[in-house]
Short mmCIF file of C-alpha atoms in Angstrom, two decimals:
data_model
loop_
_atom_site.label_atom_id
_atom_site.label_comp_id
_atom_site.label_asym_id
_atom_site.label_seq_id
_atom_site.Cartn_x
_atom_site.Cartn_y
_atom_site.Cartn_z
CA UNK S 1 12.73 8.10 19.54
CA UNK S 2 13.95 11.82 19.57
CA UNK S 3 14.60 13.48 22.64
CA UNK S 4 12.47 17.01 23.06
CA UNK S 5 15.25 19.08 21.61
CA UNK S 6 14.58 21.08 18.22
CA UNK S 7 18.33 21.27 17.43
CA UNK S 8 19.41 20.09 13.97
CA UNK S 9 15.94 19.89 12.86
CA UNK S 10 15.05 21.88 9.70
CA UNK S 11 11.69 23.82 9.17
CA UNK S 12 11.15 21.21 6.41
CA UNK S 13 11.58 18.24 7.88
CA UNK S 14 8.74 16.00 8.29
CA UNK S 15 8.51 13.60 11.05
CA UNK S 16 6.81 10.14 11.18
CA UNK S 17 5.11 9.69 13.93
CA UNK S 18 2.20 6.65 13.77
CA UNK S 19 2.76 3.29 11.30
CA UNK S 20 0.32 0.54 10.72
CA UNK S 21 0.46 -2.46 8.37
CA UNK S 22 -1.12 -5.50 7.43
CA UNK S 23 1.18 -8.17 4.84
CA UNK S 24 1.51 -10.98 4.23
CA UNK S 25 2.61 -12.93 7.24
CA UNK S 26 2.60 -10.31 9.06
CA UNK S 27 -0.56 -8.82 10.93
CA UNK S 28 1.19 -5.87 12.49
CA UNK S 29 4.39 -3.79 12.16
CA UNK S 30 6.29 -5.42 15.32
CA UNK S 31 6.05 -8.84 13.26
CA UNK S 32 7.14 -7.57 9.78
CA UNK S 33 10.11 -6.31 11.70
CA UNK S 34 10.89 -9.35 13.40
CA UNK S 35 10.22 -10.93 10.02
CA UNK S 36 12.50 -8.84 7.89
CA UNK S 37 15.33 -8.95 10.57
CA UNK S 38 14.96 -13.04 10.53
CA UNK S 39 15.14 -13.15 6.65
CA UNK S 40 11.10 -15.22 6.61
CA UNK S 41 10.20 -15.13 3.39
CA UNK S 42 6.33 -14.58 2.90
CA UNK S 43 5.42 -16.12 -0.43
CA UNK S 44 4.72 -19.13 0.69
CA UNK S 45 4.00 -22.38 -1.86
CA UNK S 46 0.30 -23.85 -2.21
CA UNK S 47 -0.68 -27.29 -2.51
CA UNK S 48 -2.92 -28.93 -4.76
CA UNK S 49 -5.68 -28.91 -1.49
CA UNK S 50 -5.37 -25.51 -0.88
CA UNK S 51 -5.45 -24.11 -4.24
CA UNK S 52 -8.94 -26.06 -4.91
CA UNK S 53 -10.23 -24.89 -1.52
CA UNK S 54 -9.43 -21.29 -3.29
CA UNK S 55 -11.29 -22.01 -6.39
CA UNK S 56 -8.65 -22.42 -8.42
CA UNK S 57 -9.76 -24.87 -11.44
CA UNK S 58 -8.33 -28.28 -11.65
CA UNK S 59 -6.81 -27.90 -15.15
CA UNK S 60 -5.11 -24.26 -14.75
CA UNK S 61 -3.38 -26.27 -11.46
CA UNK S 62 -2.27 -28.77 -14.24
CA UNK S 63 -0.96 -26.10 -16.85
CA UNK S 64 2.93 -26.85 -16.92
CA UNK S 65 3.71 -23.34 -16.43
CA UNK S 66 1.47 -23.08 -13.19
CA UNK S 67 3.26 -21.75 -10.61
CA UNK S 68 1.51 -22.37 -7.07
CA UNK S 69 2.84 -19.65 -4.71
CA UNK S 70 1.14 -17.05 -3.55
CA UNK S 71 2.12 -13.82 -0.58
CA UNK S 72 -1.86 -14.08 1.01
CA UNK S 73 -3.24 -11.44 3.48
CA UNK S 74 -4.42 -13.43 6.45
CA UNK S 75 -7.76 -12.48 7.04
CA UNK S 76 -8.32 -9.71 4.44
CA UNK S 77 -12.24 -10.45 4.36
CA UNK S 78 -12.51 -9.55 8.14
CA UNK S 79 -13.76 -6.47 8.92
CA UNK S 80 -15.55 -4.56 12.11
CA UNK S 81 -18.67 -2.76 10.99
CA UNK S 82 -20.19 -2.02 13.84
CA UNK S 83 -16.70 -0.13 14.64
CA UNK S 84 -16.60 1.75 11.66
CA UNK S 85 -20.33 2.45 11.70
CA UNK S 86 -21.22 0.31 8.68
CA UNK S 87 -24.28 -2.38 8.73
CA UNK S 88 -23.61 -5.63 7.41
CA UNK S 89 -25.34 -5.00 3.96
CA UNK S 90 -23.02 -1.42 3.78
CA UNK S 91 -19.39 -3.81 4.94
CA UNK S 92 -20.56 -6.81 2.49
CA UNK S 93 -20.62 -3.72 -0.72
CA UNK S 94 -17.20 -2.34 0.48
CA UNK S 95 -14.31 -3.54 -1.41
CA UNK S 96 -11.96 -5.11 1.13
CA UNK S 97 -9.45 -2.66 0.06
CA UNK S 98 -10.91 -0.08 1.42
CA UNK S 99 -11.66 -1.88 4.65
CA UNK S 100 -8.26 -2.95 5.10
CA UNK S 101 -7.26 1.17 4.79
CA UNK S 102 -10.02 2.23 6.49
CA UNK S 103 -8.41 -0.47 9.56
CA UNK S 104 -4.33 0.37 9.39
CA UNK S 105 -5.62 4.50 8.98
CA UNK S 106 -7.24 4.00 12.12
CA UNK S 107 -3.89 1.85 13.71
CA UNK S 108 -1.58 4.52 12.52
CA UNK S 109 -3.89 7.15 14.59
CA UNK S 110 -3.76 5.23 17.67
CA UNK S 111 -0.16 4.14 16.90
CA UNK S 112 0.36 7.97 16.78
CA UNK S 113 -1.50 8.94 20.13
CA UNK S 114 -3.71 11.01 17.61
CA UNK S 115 -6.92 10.22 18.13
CA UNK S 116 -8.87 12.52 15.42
CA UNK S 117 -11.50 13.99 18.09
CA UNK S 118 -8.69 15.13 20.26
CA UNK S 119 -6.43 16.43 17.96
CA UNK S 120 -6.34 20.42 17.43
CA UNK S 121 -5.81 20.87 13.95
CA UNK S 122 -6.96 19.52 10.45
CA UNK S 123 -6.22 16.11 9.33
CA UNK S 124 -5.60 15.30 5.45
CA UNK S 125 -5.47 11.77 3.60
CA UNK S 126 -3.10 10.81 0.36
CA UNK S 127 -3.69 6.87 -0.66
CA UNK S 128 -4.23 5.06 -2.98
CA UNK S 129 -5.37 1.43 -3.71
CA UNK S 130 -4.92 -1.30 -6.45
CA UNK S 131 -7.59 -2.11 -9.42
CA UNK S 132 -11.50 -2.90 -7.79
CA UNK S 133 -11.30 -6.33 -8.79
CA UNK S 134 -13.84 -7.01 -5.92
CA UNK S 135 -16.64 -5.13 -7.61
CA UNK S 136 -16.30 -7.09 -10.76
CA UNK S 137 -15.71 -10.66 -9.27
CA UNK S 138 -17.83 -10.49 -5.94
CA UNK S 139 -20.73 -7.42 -6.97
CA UNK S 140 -21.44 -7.67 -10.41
CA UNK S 141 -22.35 -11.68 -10.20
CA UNK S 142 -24.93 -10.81 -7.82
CA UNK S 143 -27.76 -10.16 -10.03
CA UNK S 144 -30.42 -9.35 -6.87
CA UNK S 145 -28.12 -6.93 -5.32
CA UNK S 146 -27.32 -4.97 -8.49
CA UNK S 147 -30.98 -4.59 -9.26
CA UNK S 148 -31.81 -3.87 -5.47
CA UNK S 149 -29.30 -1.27 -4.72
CA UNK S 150 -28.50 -0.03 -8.51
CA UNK S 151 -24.39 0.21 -9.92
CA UNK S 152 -24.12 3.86 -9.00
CA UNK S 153 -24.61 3.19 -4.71
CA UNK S 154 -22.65 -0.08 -5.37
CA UNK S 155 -19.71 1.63 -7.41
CA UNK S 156 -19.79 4.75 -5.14
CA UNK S 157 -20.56 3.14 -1.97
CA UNK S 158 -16.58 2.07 -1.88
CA UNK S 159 -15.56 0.03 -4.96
CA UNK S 160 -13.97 2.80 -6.87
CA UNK S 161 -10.36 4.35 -6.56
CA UNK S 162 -11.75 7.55 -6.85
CA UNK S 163 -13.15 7.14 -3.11
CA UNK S 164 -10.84 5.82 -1.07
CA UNK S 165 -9.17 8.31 1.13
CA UNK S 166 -12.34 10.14 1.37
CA UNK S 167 -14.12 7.53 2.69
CA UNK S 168 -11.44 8.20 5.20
CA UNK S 169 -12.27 11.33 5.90
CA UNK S 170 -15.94 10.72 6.46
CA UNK S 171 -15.77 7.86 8.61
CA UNK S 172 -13.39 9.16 10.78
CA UNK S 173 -14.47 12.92 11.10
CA UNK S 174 -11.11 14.51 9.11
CA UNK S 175 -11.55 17.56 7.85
CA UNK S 176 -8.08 18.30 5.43
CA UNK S 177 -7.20 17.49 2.22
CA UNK S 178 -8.57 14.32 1.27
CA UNK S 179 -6.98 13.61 -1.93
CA UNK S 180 -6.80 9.79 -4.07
CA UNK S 181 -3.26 9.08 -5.89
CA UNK S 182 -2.86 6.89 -8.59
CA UNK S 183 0.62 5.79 -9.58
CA UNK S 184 0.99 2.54 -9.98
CA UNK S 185 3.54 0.90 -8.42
CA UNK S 186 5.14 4.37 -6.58
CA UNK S 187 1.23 5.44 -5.38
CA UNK S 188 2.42 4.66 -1.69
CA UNK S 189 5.49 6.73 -2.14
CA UNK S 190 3.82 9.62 -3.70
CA UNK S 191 1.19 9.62 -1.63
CA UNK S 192 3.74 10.48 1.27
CA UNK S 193 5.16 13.00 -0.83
CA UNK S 194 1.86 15.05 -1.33
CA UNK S 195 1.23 14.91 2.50
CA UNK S 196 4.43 16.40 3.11
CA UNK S 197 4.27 18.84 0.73
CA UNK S 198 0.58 19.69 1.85
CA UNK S 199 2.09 19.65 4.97
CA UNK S 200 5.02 22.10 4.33
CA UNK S 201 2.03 24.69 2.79
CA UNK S 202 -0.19 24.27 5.89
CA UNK S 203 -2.96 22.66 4.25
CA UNK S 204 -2.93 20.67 7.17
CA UNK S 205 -1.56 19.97 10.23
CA UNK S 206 -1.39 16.16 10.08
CA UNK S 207 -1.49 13.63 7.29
CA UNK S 208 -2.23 10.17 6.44
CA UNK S 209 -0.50 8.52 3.47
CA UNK S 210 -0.72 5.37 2.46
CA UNK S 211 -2.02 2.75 0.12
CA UNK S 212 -3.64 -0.78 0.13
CA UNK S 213 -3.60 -3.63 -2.90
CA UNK S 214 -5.76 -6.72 -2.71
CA UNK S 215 -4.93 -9.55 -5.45
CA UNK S 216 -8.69 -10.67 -6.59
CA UNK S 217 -9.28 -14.00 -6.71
CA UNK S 218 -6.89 -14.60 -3.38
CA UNK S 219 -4.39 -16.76 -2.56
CA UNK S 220 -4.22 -18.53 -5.76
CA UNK S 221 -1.14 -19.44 -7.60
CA UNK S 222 -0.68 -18.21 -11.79
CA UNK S 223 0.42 -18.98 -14.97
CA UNK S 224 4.47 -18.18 -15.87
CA UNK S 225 5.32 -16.63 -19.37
CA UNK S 226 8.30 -16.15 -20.82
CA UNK S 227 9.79 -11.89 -21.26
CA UNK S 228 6.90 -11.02 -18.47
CA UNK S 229 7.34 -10.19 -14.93
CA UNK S 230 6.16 -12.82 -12.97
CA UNK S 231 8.80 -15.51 -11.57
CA UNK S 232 8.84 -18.90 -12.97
CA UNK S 233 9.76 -20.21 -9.49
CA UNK S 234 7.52 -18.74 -7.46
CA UNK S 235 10.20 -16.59 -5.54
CA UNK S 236 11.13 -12.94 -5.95
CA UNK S 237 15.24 -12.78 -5.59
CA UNK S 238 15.51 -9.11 -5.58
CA UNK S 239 19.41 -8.00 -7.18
CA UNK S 240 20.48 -11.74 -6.94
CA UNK S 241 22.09 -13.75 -9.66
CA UNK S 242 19.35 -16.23 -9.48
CA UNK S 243 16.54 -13.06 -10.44
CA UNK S 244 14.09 -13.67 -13.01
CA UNK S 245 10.90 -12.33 -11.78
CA UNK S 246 8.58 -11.21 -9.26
CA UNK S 247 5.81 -12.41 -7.02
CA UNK S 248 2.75 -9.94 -7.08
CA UNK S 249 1.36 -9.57 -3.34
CA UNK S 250 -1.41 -7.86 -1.15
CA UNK S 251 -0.85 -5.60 1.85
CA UNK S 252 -2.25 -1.89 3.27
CA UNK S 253 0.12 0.43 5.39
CA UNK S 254 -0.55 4.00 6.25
CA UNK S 255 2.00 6.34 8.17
CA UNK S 256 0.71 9.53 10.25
CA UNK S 257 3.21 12.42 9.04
CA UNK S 258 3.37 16.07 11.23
CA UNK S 259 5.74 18.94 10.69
CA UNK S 260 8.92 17.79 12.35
CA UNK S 261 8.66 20.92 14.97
CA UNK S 262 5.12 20.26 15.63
CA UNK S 263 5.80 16.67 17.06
CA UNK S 264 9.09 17.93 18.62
CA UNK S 265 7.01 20.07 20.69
CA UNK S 266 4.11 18.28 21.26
CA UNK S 267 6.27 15.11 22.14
CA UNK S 268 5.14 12.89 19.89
CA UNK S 269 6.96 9.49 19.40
CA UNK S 270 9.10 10.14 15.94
CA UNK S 271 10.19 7.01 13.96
CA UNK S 272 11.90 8.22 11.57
CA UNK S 273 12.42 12.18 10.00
CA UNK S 274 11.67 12.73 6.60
CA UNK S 275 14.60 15.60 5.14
CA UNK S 276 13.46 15.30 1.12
CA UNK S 277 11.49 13.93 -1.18
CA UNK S 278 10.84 14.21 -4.62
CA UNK S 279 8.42 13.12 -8.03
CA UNK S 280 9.40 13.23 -11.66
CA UNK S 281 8.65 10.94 -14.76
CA UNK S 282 10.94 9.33 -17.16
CA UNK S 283 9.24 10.55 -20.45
CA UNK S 284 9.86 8.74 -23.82
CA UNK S 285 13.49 8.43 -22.83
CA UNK S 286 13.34 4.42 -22.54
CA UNK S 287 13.18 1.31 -24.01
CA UNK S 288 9.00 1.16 -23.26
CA UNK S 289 6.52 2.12 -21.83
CA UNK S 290 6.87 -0.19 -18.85
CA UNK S 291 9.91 -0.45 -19.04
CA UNK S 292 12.33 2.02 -15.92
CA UNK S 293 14.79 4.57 -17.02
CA UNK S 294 18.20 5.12 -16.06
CA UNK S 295 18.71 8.55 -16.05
CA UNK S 296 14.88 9.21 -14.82
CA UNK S 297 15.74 7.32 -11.58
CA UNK S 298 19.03 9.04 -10.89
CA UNK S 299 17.65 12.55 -11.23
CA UNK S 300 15.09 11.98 -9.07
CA UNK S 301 17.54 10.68 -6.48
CA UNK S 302 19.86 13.45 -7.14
CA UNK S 303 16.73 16.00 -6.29
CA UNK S 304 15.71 14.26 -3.44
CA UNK S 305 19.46 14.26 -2.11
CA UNK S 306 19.98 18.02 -2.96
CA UNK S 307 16.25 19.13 -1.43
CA UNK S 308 17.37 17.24 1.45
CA UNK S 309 20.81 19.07 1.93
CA UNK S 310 22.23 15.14 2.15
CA UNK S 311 25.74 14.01 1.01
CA UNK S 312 24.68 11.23 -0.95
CA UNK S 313 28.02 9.00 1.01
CA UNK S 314 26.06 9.31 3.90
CA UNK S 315 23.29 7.23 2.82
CA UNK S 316 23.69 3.64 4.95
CA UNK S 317 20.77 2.06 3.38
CA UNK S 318 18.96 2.36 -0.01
CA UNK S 319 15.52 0.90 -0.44
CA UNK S 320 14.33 0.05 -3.75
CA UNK S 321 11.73 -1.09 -6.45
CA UNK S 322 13.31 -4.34 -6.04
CA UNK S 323 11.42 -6.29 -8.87
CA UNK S 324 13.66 -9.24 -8.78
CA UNK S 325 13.55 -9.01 -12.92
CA UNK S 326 16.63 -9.23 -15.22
CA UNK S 327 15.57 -5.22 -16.48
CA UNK S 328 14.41 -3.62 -13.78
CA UNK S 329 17.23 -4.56 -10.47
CA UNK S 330 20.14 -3.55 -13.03
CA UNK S 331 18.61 -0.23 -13.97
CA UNK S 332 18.19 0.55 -10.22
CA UNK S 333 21.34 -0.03 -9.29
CA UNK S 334 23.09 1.72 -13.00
CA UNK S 335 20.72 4.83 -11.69
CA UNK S 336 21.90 4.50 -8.09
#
């Protein structure tokens, strides 16, 4: 924690100052920590039992390239209405993506000491959330309830991307930006960006950024094919010799981001201080379309570095995309 001195602090610098999470094996952000400092891995392998109990059907379980592992979000379909002012029918419609932000949005407040009634000032949201696989699957099957409450309530009544960090902002009274981001794999990331920057222009005076990504059907295992990105072992071994693929997972985690000043003086509890970000794309200057880019990655780290006003050998620790695939870790670390 910072003590309640200003000095070396820029005008730009953003500070963090409320986390939540929920991930795989990990509830809460005090057990991911103890988790990452103990090396627990969190894809965990599924047996035969567990994968039927799932729904998984008996003959994609016997497929020779089915890989049973799975990273599954305890308790994902949990959810307190009453708390968030939703009745049962209104919490059974809402994709569980959106319940899981609504929950670790709420967290990061109280992590924070922000409560949103008490705080003088307006409050955006940047997030954004994986595909709505849960109006598709779970909705859509229900004949009764589509012809009872119609596709436009269901689809805007929380199953759509466009409507997740607004439903944010109307549940919980915020009256800033509320804006949804859409990257892909980087939405989290540039989702913190866009607060900070909306922060830095005094569009508001606080910010939530986050995301949340829910694999639909859960906690099932998949089917390995060669040149794609899913590991044929059922393990993600991120720049190791032994990398061949990755593991895709669910989580949600928000952060509560102020002017660094702001929370100086209003002693806040800082985590960590945010000197410079930035956002660019690599173009047509690669091998494909999905495919990363070497010099794309390095002069975005090289802006980043130089908004900052960091020496780049004074970086200690570098996180990355980490794919665990035998394109993507090399190009990280060639950009790097």
């Amino acid at each position: 924690m910072m003590d309640s001195s200003s000095a070396g602090v820029g005008e730009t610098d953003i500070a963090i100052v409320g986390m939540a999470a929920h991930l795989p094996g990990a509830p809460d952000i005090a057990t991911y920590w103890a988790n990452l400092r103990a090396g627990v891995e969190s894809i965990i392998p599924l047996s035969r039992d567990e994968l039927l109990s799932r729904g998984e059907a008996p003959l994609r379980i016997h497929h020779p390239d089915y890989v049973p592992a799975a990273a599954i979000l305890e308790n994902f379909e949990h959810f307190d209405a009453d708390f968030f002012g939703f009745s049962p029918k209104e919490a059974a419609i809402l994709d569980p993506q959106h319940r899981q932000f609504l929950e670790v949005a709420w967290e990061a407040l109280e992590n924070a000491g922000h409560p949103p009634e008490t705080f003088k000032g307006a409050i955006g949201v940047y997030a954004g959330c994986g595909m709505g696989s849960y109006f598709y699957f779970n909705l859509c099957s229900h004949r009764d309830l589509v012809e009872n409450t119609g596709m436009f309530l269901l689809r805007h009544t929380g199953n759509d991307k466009d409507f997740l960090s607004t439903r944010v902002s109307h549940i919980l009274d915020l009256r800033g930006p509320s804006v949804n981001v859409q990257t892909a794999c980087s939405t989290s990331l540039v989702a913190v960006h866009y607060a900070a920057q909306a922060l830095l222009n005094g569009e508001c005076d606080m910010a939530l950024a986050g995301g949340v990504t829910i694999e639909l059907p859960h906690g099932r295992g998949y089917i390995f094919k060669e040149g794609e990105i899913l590991s044929p072992d059922g393990h993600c071994h991120a720049f190791d010799h032994r990398a061949q693929g990755t593991v895709f997972g669910s989580g949600a985690g928000c952060v509560v981001l102020r002017r660094a000043r702001d929370a100086i003086r209003d002693g806040d509890h800082i985590w960590a201080i945010l000197k410079g970000s930035a956002v660019n794309n690599d173009g047509a200057a690669k091998a494909g379309y999905l495919a990363p880019s070497v010099e794309g990655q390095a002069a975005c780290v090289a802006e980043a570095l130089a908004i900052a006003d960091v020496p780049a050998a004074t970086v200690d620790y570098v996180e990355c995309h980490g794919t665990g695939t035998y394109l993507g870790d090399p190009i990280e670390v060639a950009a790097l």
